[in-house]
Amino acid sequence: MRLNSNTQIVRALSLSGATHSIITGDIGGTNARLGLWQCIDAGPGNSAQQTEVYSETYPTSAFVTFEDCLQAFLDESEVRSSAAAIKAAALAVAGAVENNRCPMTNISWVIDGKQLQQRFNFQVAVLNDFEAVGYGIPALGAGDLVPLTDAPMAPEAPKVVMGPGTGLGAAQLFWDSGIQGYTVVPGEGAHATFAPRGWRQMALTAYVTARVGHCEIEEVACGRGLELIYEFLLSDPTFRGPAIKSISNMRRLAPQRPDNKPTSGVRKLAPEITAEALEGDAMATQAVDIFLSIIGAEAGSMALRCLARGGVFIAGGIVPRLMERVKTGVLLDSFVNQTARPRFQYLLQTMPLFVVTNPKVGLIGSKEYAMRLVRDQQLQQAWADAPAGDALQ
């Protein structure tokens, strides 16, 4: 057989029905979720058969290092009895990843892919948790998504994903014809300066700036942001009443403490605000609607940056719980916003918008990335084994 392209090599390899195992991981500050998957190559043009053999969740406090935690997983009888050799692991980590290494933020673990590979003798990739979400997006089915528009997904077009949770994650997906799949480009756009719309959001910006010094998008577009919005609405009835006459009055109108920072009113946590909004509480509903309008506006901005005709996906733990308010149209209206973006509304209307309802999208992404690592290993081995003339023709 003459193998003169990467695609032909991969197709040839997939004829063998090879079986291998991969490890997936979702590593947070409190828990480490690990899974063992068995994958069987299913032949040309078909997806590999994937079966989760075993999964376990470990409290991070029970282990001094992540290496100890992973060793405990590998020592589980269900893992040791697996016949297929472990070829790769992909670990989604809550923290900044550089050179395949992540010092965890809230615990003393350092997750180093190179060191793990040397110790356990299989390839290890360390991914930012939202990068893993990005790799999970193309693998989702219709049951994992709630469409907010009728626009179709353009094949091989850019996609964007964002997710308000503890913070605000974001990533862009671009088609790579060489691997016939999407490459995820994570970013820190959530730390850009918030661009308010209307007098109420301008007042909110002043309120947040007085508290933390600068109003980034993330400050008002995550769980903590929803809490700030609620506090802001409670801080003074002016913010809930007629339009403020001038921006210069906003800081003056915020009630002050002796340390010259706004008071916070009655503090509530995001789950409380969410629950009260769904029960019909007027103040909580207003806070949630402001929050969703901010999410919609940022989703629209992300979509325009890369012309995301492949889809705009809102993941994370907050928005799926607010679908009753999402269905009122407040998020979609802000996404398109005919007033703020009159020249581009037609463009945004061509970009499909979804809420991701599958909470395991990050683990799905870890699995997809680990499988990609195995395919790369197969490809490299095939190139190494192929006669030089065949490989180059």
CSV table of C-alpha atoms in Angstrom, one decimal:
chain,number,residue,atom,x,y,z
A,1,MET,CA,0.0,0.0,0.0
A,2,ARG,CA,1.4,3.4,-1.0
A,3,LEU,CA,0.8,6.0,1.8
A,4,ASN,CA,1.2,9.4,0.3
A,5,SER,CA,-0.8,11.6,2.7
A,6,ASN,CA,-1.6,11.9,6.3
A,7,THR,CA,-5.3,11.2,5.6
A,8,GLN,CA,-4.4,7.9,3.8
A,9,ILE,CA,-2.2,6.9,6.7
A,10,VAL,CA,-4.8,7.5,9.3
A,11,ARG,CA,-7.4,5.6,7.2
A,12,ALA,CA,-5.1,2.7,6.8
A,13,LEU,CA,-4.5,2.6,10.5
A,14,SER,CA,-8.2,2.6,11.3
A,15,LEU,CA,-8.7,-0.6,9.3
A,16,SER,CA,-6.9,-2.5,12.0
A,17,GLY,CA,-9.6,-2.2,14.7
A,18,ALA,CA,-6.9,-1.3,17.2
A,19,THR,CA,-8.0,-1.0,20.8
A,20,HIS,CA,-6.5,1.4,23.3
A,21,SER,CA,-7.3,3.3,26.5
A,22,ILE,CA,-7.2,6.9,27.4
A,23,ILE,CA,-7.6,8.9,30.6
A,24,THR,CA,-9.7,12.0,31.0
A,25,GLY,CA,-9.6,14.4,33.9
A,26,ASP,CA,-11.3,17.5,35.3
A,27,ILE,CA,-9.2,18.9,38.1
A,28,GLY,CA,-10.6,21.6,40.3
A,29,GLY,CA,-9.7,23.1,43.6
A,30,THR,CA,-12.0,20.7,45.5
A,31,ASN,CA,-12.3,17.5,43.5
A,32,ALA,CA,-10.4,15.6,40.8
A,33,ARG,CA,-12.6,13.7,38.4
A,34,LEU,CA,-10.8,11.0,36.5
A,35,GLY,CA,-12.1,8.6,33.9
A,36,LEU,CA,-10.8,5.6,31.9
A,37,TRP,CA,-12.1,5.2,28.3
A,38,GLN,CA,-11.7,2.3,25.9
A,39,CYS,CA,-11.6,3.2,22.2
A,40,ILE,CA,-11.8,0.9,19.2
A,41,ASP,CA,-10.9,2.1,15.7
A,42,ALA,CA,-14.0,1.6,13.6
A,43,GLY,CA,-12.7,1.8,10.1
A,44,PRO,CA,-12.4,4.5,7.4
A,45,GLY,CA,-15.0,7.3,7.7
A,46,ASN,CA,-16.4,6.1,11.0
A,47,SER,CA,-15.9,7.4,14.5
A,48,ALA,CA,-14.0,5.3,17.0
A,49,GLN,CA,-16.2,3.3,19.3
A,50,GLN,CA,-15.8,4.9,22.8
A,51,THR,CA,-16.8,3.3,26.1
A,52,GLU,CA,-16.3,4.7,29.5
A,53,VAL,CA,-14.8,1.8,31.6
A,54,TYR,CA,-14.5,3.5,34.9
A,55,SER,CA,-14.7,6.9,36.6
A,56,GLU,CA,-14.0,8.2,40.1
A,57,THR,CA,-14.0,11.5,41.9
A,58,TYR,CA,-11.4,12.2,44.5
A,59,PRO,CA,-11.2,15.0,47.1
A,60,THR,CA,-8.0,16.9,46.3
A,61,SER,CA,-7.5,17.4,50.1
A,62,ALA,CA,-6.8,13.6,50.4
A,63,PHE,CA,-3.6,13.8,48.3
A,64,VAL,CA,-0.4,15.8,48.7
A,65,THR,CA,0.3,15.8,44.9
A,66,PHE,CA,-1.7,15.1,41.8
A,67,GLU,CA,0.7,12.3,41.0
A,68,ASP,CA,-0.5,10.5,44.2
A,69,CYS,CA,-4.1,11.0,43.1
A,70,LEU,CA,-3.5,9.6,39.6
A,71,GLN,CA,-1.6,6.7,41.0
A,72,ALA,CA,-4.6,5.9,43.2
A,73,PHE,CA,-6.8,5.9,40.1
A,74,LEU,CA,-4.5,3.6,38.2
A,75,ASP,CA,-4.4,1.3,41.2
A,76,GLU,CA,-8.2,0.8,41.2
A,77,SER,CA,-9.1,-2.7,40.3
A,78,GLU,CA,-11.4,-1.6,37.4
A,79,VAL,CA,-8.5,0.3,35.9
A,80,ARG,CA,-5.8,-2.4,36.4
A,81,SER,CA,-8.1,-5.1,34.9
A,82,SER,CA,-8.5,-3.1,31.6
A,83,ALA,CA,-6.8,-5.1,28.8
A,84,ALA,CA,-6.0,-2.2,26.6
A,85,ALA,CA,-2.8,-0.2,27.2
A,86,ILE,CA,-3.2,3.5,28.2
A,87,LYS,CA,-1.9,5.6,25.4
A,88,ALA,CA,-2.7,9.2,26.5
A,89,ALA,CA,-4.3,11.4,29.1
A,90,ALA,CA,-5.9,14.8,28.8
A,91,LEU,CA,-6.4,16.8,32.0
A,92,ALA,CA,-8.7,19.9,32.1
A,93,VAL,CA,-7.3,22.1,34.9
A,94,ALA,CA,-8.8,25.2,36.6
A,95,GLY,CA,-5.8,27.5,36.2
A,96,ALA,CA,-3.4,29.1,33.8
A,97,VAL,CA,-1.5,26.5,31.7
A,98,GLU,CA,1.9,27.2,30.2
A,99,ASN,CA,4.3,24.7,28.6
A,100,ASN,CA,1.9,21.9,29.5
A,101,ARG,CA,2.2,22.8,33.2
A,102,CYS,CA,-0.2,24.3,35.6
A,103,PRO,CA,0.3,25.5,39.2
A,104,MET,CA,-3.1,25.2,40.7
A,105,THR,CA,-4.6,28.3,42.1
A,106,ASN,CA,-6.5,27.1,45.2
A,107,ILE,CA,-4.4,24.1,46.2
A,108,SER,CA,-0.7,23.4,46.3
A,109,TRP,CA,-0.7,20.9,43.4
A,110,VAL,CA,1.4,21.5,40.3
A,111,ILE,CA,0.3,19.5,37.4
A,112,ASP,CA,3.2,19.0,35.0
A,113,GLY,CA,2.5,17.0,31.8
A,114,LYS,CA,6.1,16.2,31.1
A,115,GLN,CA,6.8,14.9,34.6
A,116,LEU,CA,3.6,12.8,34.6
A,117,GLN,CA,4.6,11.3,31.2
A,118,GLN,CA,8.0,10.3,32.6
A,119,ARG,CA,6.5,8.7,35.6
A,120,PHE,CA,3.5,6.9,34.1
A,121,ASN,CA,4.8,6.2,30.6
A,122,PHE,CA,1.9,7.6,28.6
A,123,GLN,CA,1.5,11.0,26.9
A,124,VAL,CA,-0.2,13.6,29.1
A,125,ALA,CA,-1.7,16.9,27.9
A,126,VAL,CA,-2.6,19.6,30.5
A,127,LEU,CA,-5.4,21.9,29.2
A,128,ASN,CA,-7.0,25.0,30.6
A,129,ASP,CA,-10.5,24.0,31.7
A,130,PHE,CA,-12.2,26.2,29.1
A,131,GLU,CA,-9.9,25.0,26.3
A,132,ALA,CA,-11.3,21.5,27.1
A,133,VAL,CA,-14.8,22.9,26.8
A,134,GLY,CA,-13.9,24.2,23.4
A,135,TYR,CA,-12.7,20.7,22.2
A,136,GLY,CA,-16.0,19.3,23.6
A,137,ILE,CA,-18.2,21.6,21.5
A,138,PRO,CA,-17.9,19.8,18.1
A,139,ALA,CA,-18.7,16.5,19.8
A,140,LEU,CA,-22.0,17.6,21.3
A,141,GLY,CA,-25.3,16.3,20.0
A,142,ALA,CA,-28.6,18.0,19.5
A,143,GLY,CA,-29.8,17.0,22.9
A,144,ASP,CA,-26.9,18.8,24.5
A,145,LEU,CA,-27.9,22.2,23.1
A,146,VAL,CA,-30.8,24.6,23.2
A,147,PRO,CA,-30.9,26.8,20.0
A,148,LEU,CA,-31.9,30.4,20.5
A,149,THR,CA,-32.0,31.2,16.7
A,150,ASP,CA,-32.9,29.4,13.5
A,151,ALA,CA,-29.6,30.1,11.7
A,152,PRO,CA,-27.8,26.9,10.5
A,153,MET,CA,-24.2,26.1,11.5
A,154,ALA,CA,-21.9,26.6,8.5
A,155,PRO,CA,-19.6,23.7,8.1
A,156,GLU,CA,-15.9,24.3,8.9
A,157,ALA,CA,-16.7,27.9,9.9
A,158,PRO,CA,-15.3,29.5,13.1
A,159,LYS,CA,-17.1,28.9,16.4
A,160,VAL,CA,-16.9,30.7,19.7
A,161,VAL,CA,-17.7,29.4,23.2
A,162,MET,CA,-18.0,31.4,26.4
A,163,GLY,CA,-19.1,30.3,29.8
A,164,PRO,CA,-20.0,32.3,32.9
A,165,GLY,CA,-19.3,30.4,36.1
A,166,THR,CA,-16.8,31.1,38.8
A,167,GLY,CA,-15.2,33.4,36.2
A,168,LEU,CA,-15.9,34.0,32.5
A,169,GLY,CA,-14.2,31.5,30.2
A,170,ALA,CA,-13.9,32.1,26.5
A,171,ALA,CA,-12.3,30.4,23.4
A,172,GLN,CA,-12.4,30.5,19.6
A,173,LEU,CA,-12.5,27.4,17.4
A,174,PHE,CA,-11.0,27.4,13.9
A,175,TRP,CA,-11.1,24.6,11.4
A,176,ASP,CA,-7.8,22.8,10.6
A,177,SER,CA,-8.0,21.1,7.2
A,178,GLY,CA,-4.8,19.2,8.0
A,179,ILE,CA,-6.3,17.3,10.9
A,180,GLN,CA,-9.9,17.6,9.6
A,181,GLY,CA,-11.0,19.0,12.9
A,182,TYR,CA,-11.2,22.2,15.0
A,183,THR,CA,-8.3,23.7,16.9
A,184,VAL,CA,-9.2,25.6,20.0
A,185,VAL,CA,-7.6,29.0,20.8
A,186,PRO,CA,-8.3,30.0,24.4
A,187,GLY,CA,-8.1,33.6,25.4
A,188,GLU,CA,-8.4,36.0,28.3
A,189,GLY,CA,-10.9,38.4,26.6
A,190,ALA,CA,-13.0,38.4,29.8
A,191,HIS,CA,-10.5,40.8,31.3
A,192,ALA,CA,-11.1,43.4,28.7
A,193,THR,CA,-12.8,46.6,29.9
A,194,PHE,CA,-16.6,46.3,30.1
A,195,ALA,CA,-18.5,48.3,27.5
A,196,PRO,CA,-21.8,49.3,29.2
A,197,ARG,CA,-25.0,49.9,27.2
A,198,GLY,CA,-27.5,52.4,28.5
A,199,TRP,CA,-27.7,54.5,31.7
A,200,ARG,CA,-28.2,51.6,34.1
A,201,GLN,CA,-25.2,49.7,32.9
A,202,MET,CA,-23.1,52.9,33.0
A,203,ALA,CA,-24.1,53.3,36.6
A,204,LEU,CA,-23.3,49.7,37.3
A,205,THR,CA,-19.8,50.3,35.8
A,206,ALA,CA,-19.3,53.2,38.2
A,207,TYR,CA,-20.5,51.1,41.1
A,208,VAL,CA,-18.1,48.3,40.3
A,209,THR,CA,-15.2,50.6,39.6
A,210,ALA,CA,-15.6,52.3,43.0
A,211,ARG,CA,-15.5,48.8,44.6
A,212,VAL,CA,-12.6,47.1,42.7
A,213,GLY,CA,-10.9,49.9,40.8
A,214,HIS,CA,-11.7,48.8,37.3
A,215,CYS,CA,-14.7,47.1,35.7
A,216,GLU,CA,-13.7,44.2,33.5
A,217,ILE,CA,-16.2,42.2,31.6
A,218,GLU,CA,-15.7,39.3,34.0
A,219,GLU,CA,-16.6,41.5,37.0
A,220,VAL,CA,-20.2,41.6,35.8
A,221,ALA,CA,-20.5,38.4,33.8
A,222,CYS,CA,-19.9,35.5,36.2
A,223,GLY,CA,-21.4,34.3,39.5
A,224,ARG,CA,-19.7,37.0,41.4
A,225,GLY,CA,-20.9,39.5,38.8
A,226,LEU,CA,-24.5,38.5,39.3
A,227,GLU,CA,-24.1,39.2,43.0
A,228,LEU,CA,-22.6,42.6,42.3
A,229,ILE,CA,-25.5,43.5,40.0
A,230,TYR,CA,-27.9,42.6,42.7
A,231,GLU,CA,-26.1,44.6,45.3
A,232,PHE,CA,-25.9,47.5,42.8
A,233,LEU,CA,-29.7,47.5,42.4
A,234,LEU,CA,-30.2,47.5,46.1
A,235,SER,CA,-27.7,50.3,46.7
A,236,ASP,CA,-30.0,53.1,45.8
A,237,PRO,CA,-33.5,53.4,44.3
A,238,THR,CA,-32.1,55.9,41.8
A,239,PHE,CA,-30.6,53.0,39.8
A,240,ARG,CA,-34.0,51.4,39.5
A,241,GLY,CA,-35.9,54.6,38.7
A,242,PRO,CA,-35.8,57.2,35.8
A,243,ALA,CA,-32.8,57.6,33.7
A,244,ILE,CA,-29.8,59.3,35.3
A,245,LYS,CA,-29.3,62.7,33.8
A,246,SER,CA,-25.5,62.7,33.5
A,247,ILE,CA,-22.8,60.1,33.9
A,248,SER,CA,-20.9,62.4,36.3
A,249,ASN,CA,-23.7,61.9,38.8
A,250,MET,CA,-23.5,58.1,38.9
A,251,ARG,CA,-20.6,57.9,41.4
A,252,ARG,CA,-22.3,60.5,43.6
A,253,LEU,CA,-25.5,58.6,43.6
A,254,ALA,CA,-23.9,55.4,44.9
A,255,PRO,CA,-24.3,55.4,48.7
A,256,GLN,CA,-20.9,55.7,50.4
A,257,ARG,CA,-19.2,54.2,53.4
A,258,PRO,CA,-16.4,55.9,55.4
A,259,ASP,CA,-13.8,54.2,53.2
A,260,ASN,CA,-15.4,55.9,50.2
A,261,LYS,CA,-16.6,52.6,48.7
A,262,PRO,CA,-20.3,51.9,47.9
A,263,THR,CA,-22.3,49.9,50.4
A,264,SER,CA,-23.4,46.5,49.3
A,265,GLY,CA,-27.0,46.4,50.6
A,266,VAL,CA,-28.3,43.0,51.4
A,267,ARG,CA,-25.7,40.5,50.1
A,268,LYS,CA,-27.0,37.4,48.4
A,269,LEU,CA,-25.1,34.6,46.6
A,270,ALA,CA,-25.7,33.8,42.9
A,271,PRO,CA,-27.7,30.6,43.6
A,272,GLU,CA,-30.1,32.5,45.8
A,273,ILE,CA,-30.6,35.3,43.3
A,274,THR,CA,-31.1,32.7,40.5
A,275,ALA,CA,-33.7,30.8,42.6
A,276,GLU,CA,-35.6,33.9,43.6
A,277,ALA,CA,-35.7,35.2,40.0
A,278,LEU,CA,-37.2,31.9,38.8
A,279,GLU,CA,-39.8,32.2,41.6
A,280,GLY,CA,-40.7,35.7,40.3
A,281,ASP,CA,-39.0,38.0,42.8
A,282,ALA,CA,-38.9,41.4,41.0
A,283,MET,CA,-35.4,42.5,42.2
A,284,ALA,CA,-33.8,39.2,41.5
A,285,THR,CA,-35.4,39.1,38.1
A,286,GLN,CA,-34.1,42.5,37.2
A,287,ALA,CA,-30.6,41.5,38.3
A,288,VAL,CA,-30.8,38.3,36.2
A,289,ASP,CA,-32.1,40.2,33.1
A,290,ILE,CA,-29.2,42.7,33.3
A,291,PHE,CA,-26.8,39.8,33.7
A,292,LEU,CA,-28.2,37.9,30.7
A,293,SER,CA,-28.1,41.1,28.6
A,294,ILE,CA,-24.4,41.5,29.4
A,295,ILE,CA,-23.8,37.9,28.4
A,296,GLY,CA,-25.7,38.3,25.2
A,297,ALA,CA,-23.8,41.5,24.3
A,298,GLU,CA,-20.4,39.8,24.9
A,299,ALA,CA,-21.4,36.8,22.9
A,300,GLY,CA,-22.3,39.1,20.0
A,301,SER,CA,-18.9,40.8,20.3
A,302,MET,CA,-17.1,37.5,20.3
A,303,ALA,CA,-19.1,36.4,17.3
A,304,LEU,CA,-18.2,39.4,15.3
A,305,ARG,CA,-14.4,39.1,16.1
A,306,CYS,CA,-14.1,35.9,14.1
A,307,LEU,CA,-17.4,35.8,12.1
A,308,ALA,CA,-18.6,32.7,14.0
A,309,ARG,CA,-21.0,31.3,11.5
A,310,GLY,CA,-20.2,27.9,12.9
A,311,GLY,CA,-22.0,28.8,16.0
A,312,VAL,CA,-21.9,30.8,19.3
A,313,PHE,CA,-22.1,28.5,22.3
A,314,ILE,CA,-22.8,29.7,25.9
A,315,ALA,CA,-21.7,27.1,28.4
A,316,GLY,CA,-20.9,27.3,32.1
A,317,GLY,CA,-23.1,26.5,35.1
A,318,ILE,CA,-25.2,29.6,35.4
A,319,VAL,CA,-27.1,30.3,32.1
A,320,PRO,CA,-28.5,26.7,31.7
A,321,ARG,CA,-30.3,27.2,35.1
A,322,LEU,CA,-31.8,30.5,33.8
A,323,MET,CA,-33.5,29.1,30.7
A,324,GLU,CA,-36.9,30.5,31.7
A,325,ARG,CA,-35.5,34.0,31.7
A,326,VAL,CA,-33.4,33.2,28.5
A,327,LYS,CA,-36.6,32.2,26.7
A,328,THR,CA,-38.0,35.7,27.3
A,329,GLY,CA,-35.5,36.9,24.6
A,330,VAL,CA,-33.4,39.3,26.8
A,331,LEU,CA,-30.2,37.5,26.0
A,332,LEU,CA,-30.9,37.1,22.2
A,333,ASP,CA,-32.1,40.8,21.9
A,334,SER,CA,-28.8,41.9,23.4
A,335,PHE,CA,-26.8,39.5,21.2
A,336,VAL,CA,-28.3,41.1,18.0
A,337,ASN,CA,-29.1,44.5,19.4
A,338,GLN,CA,-30.4,46.5,16.5
A,339,THR,CA,-29.7,49.8,18.4
A,340,ALA,CA,-26.1,49.2,19.3
A,341,ARG,CA,-25.1,47.4,16.1
A,342,PRO,CA,-27.5,48.6,13.4
A,343,ARG,CA,-24.9,47.9,10.6
A,344,PHE,CA,-24.1,44.4,11.8
A,345,GLN,CA,-27.4,43.0,13.0
A,346,TYR,CA,-28.0,41.2,9.7
A,347,LEU,CA,-24.6,39.5,10.1
A,348,LEU,CA,-25.3,38.4,13.7
A,349,GLN,CA,-28.6,37.0,12.5
A,350,THR,CA,-26.7,34.5,10.3
A,351,MET,CA,-24.7,33.2,13.3
A,352,PRO,CA,-26.5,30.4,15.3
A,353,LEU,CA,-26.6,30.9,19.0
A,354,PHE,CA,-26.9,28.0,21.5
A,355,VAL,CA,-27.0,27.4,25.3
A,356,VAL,CA,-25.0,24.3,26.2
A,357,THR,CA,-26.9,22.2,28.7
A,358,ASN,CA,-24.5,19.2,29.0
A,359,PRO,CA,-22.5,19.8,32.2
A,360,LYS,CA,-19.9,17.3,31.1
A,361,VAL,CA,-18.8,19.2,28.0
A,362,GLY,CA,-15.3,19.8,29.6
A,363,LEU,CA,-14.8,16.1,30.2
A,364,ILE,CA,-16.1,15.3,26.6
A,365,GLY,CA,-13.4,17.8,25.4
A,366,SER,CA,-10.7,16.1,27.4
A,367,LYS,CA,-11.7,12.8,25.8
A,368,GLU,CA,-11.7,14.2,22.3
A,369,TYR,CA,-8.2,15.7,22.9
A,370,ALA,CA,-6.8,12.5,24.3
A,371,MET,CA,-8.1,10.6,21.3
A,372,ARG,CA,-6.4,13.2,19.1
A,373,LEU,CA,-3.1,12.5,20.9
A,374,VAL,CA,-3.5,8.8,20.1
A,375,ARG,CA,-4.2,9.6,16.5
A,376,ASP,CA,-1.1,11.7,16.3
A,377,GLN,CA,0.9,8.8,17.8
A,378,GLN,CA,-0.5,6.5,15.2
A,379,LEU,CA,0.4,8.9,12.5
A,380,GLN,CA,3.9,9.4,13.7
A,381,GLN,CA,4.4,5.7,13.9
A,382,ALA,CA,3.0,5.1,10.4
A,383,TRP,CA,5.4,7.7,9.0
A,384,ALA,CA,8.3,6.1,10.8
A,385,ASP,CA,7.4,2.7,9.5
A,386,ALA,CA,6.5,3.7,5.9
A,387,PRO,CA,9.3,3.4,3.3
A,388,ALA,CA,10.8,6.9,2.6
A,389,GLY,CA,9.7,6.8,-1.1
A,390,ASP,CA,6.1,5.9,-0.2
A,391,ALA,CA,5.8,8.6,2.5
A,392,LEU,CA,7.0,11.3,0.3
A,393,GLN,CA,5.0,10.5,-2.9
